[in-house]
Coordinates of C-alpha atoms in Angstrom, one line a residue:
M14 CA 31.6 -10.7 23.9
F15 CA 30.1 -7.3 23.0
D16 CA 31.0 -4.0 24.2
F17 CA 28.1 -1.9 25.4
D18 CA 28.3 0.3 22.3
Q19 CA 28.3 -2.7 20.0
Y20 CA 25.4 -4.0 21.9
L21 CA 23.4 -0.8 21.5
G22 CA 24.2 -0.9 17.7
F23 CA 23.0 -4.4 17.5
L24 CA 19.8 -3.6 19.2
A25 CA 19.3 -0.6 16.9
F26 CA 19.9 -2.8 13.9
L27 CA 17.4 -5.4 15.1
T28 CA 14.8 -2.7 15.9
I29 CA 15.1 -1.1 12.5
L30 CA 15.0 -4.5 10.8
T31 CA 11.9 -5.5 12.7
I32 CA 10.1 -2.2 12.0
G33 CA 11.0 -2.5 8.3
F34 CA 9.7 -6.1 8.2
W35 CA 6.4 -5.3 9.7
L36 CA 6.0 -2.2 7.6
M37 CA 6.5 -4.3 4.4
I38 CA 4.0 -6.8 5.7
F39 CA 1.5 -4.1 6.3
L40 CA 2.1 -2.4 2.9
L41 CA 1.8 -5.6 1.0
T42 CA -1.3 -7.0 2.7
F43 CA -3.3 -3.8 3.1
V44 CA -2.0 -0.6 1.5
V45 CA -1.1 -2.0 -1.9
P46 CA -4.4 -4.0 -2.5
Y47 CA -6.4 -1.1 -1.1
W48 CA -4.7 1.3 -3.6
I49 CA -5.0 -1.1 -6.6
F50 CA -8.7 -1.9 -5.8
G51 CA -9.6 1.8 -5.3
S52 CA -7.9 2.8 -8.5
A53 CA -9.7 0.0 -10.5
M54 CA -13.0 1.0 -9.1
E55 CA -12.4 4.6 -9.9
R56 CA -11.5 3.8 -13.5
F57 CA -14.6 1.6 -13.7
K58 CA -16.7 4.5 -12.7
E59 CA -15.1 6.8 -15.2
V60 CA -15.6 4.3 -18.0
R61 CA -19.3 3.8 -17.0
E62 CA -19.8 7.6 -17.0
E63 CA -18.1 8.0 -20.4
K64 CA -20.4 5.3 -21.8
K65 CA -23.5 7.0 -20.2
A66 CA -22.5 10.4 -21.5
K67 CA -21.9 9.0 -25.0
R68 CA -25.2 7.1 -24.9
E69 CA -27.1 10.3 -23.8
G70 CA -25.3 12.4 -26.5
V71 CA -26.4 10.0 -29.2
T72 CA -30.0 9.8 -28.2
L73 CA -30.3 13.7 -28.1

């Protein structure tokens, strides 16, 4: 059915496909939400500090 070289190529293909699948699952369920949430929190802190600086500048 398969020669040994074809069998090794097929196993390499399945290995790469499986690694890619689990990498995408990991990225989509952990890394991307962590990145989006972290950047949103950082932006929120910057906006809050800008408002605080503007408020303190007006009162002085």
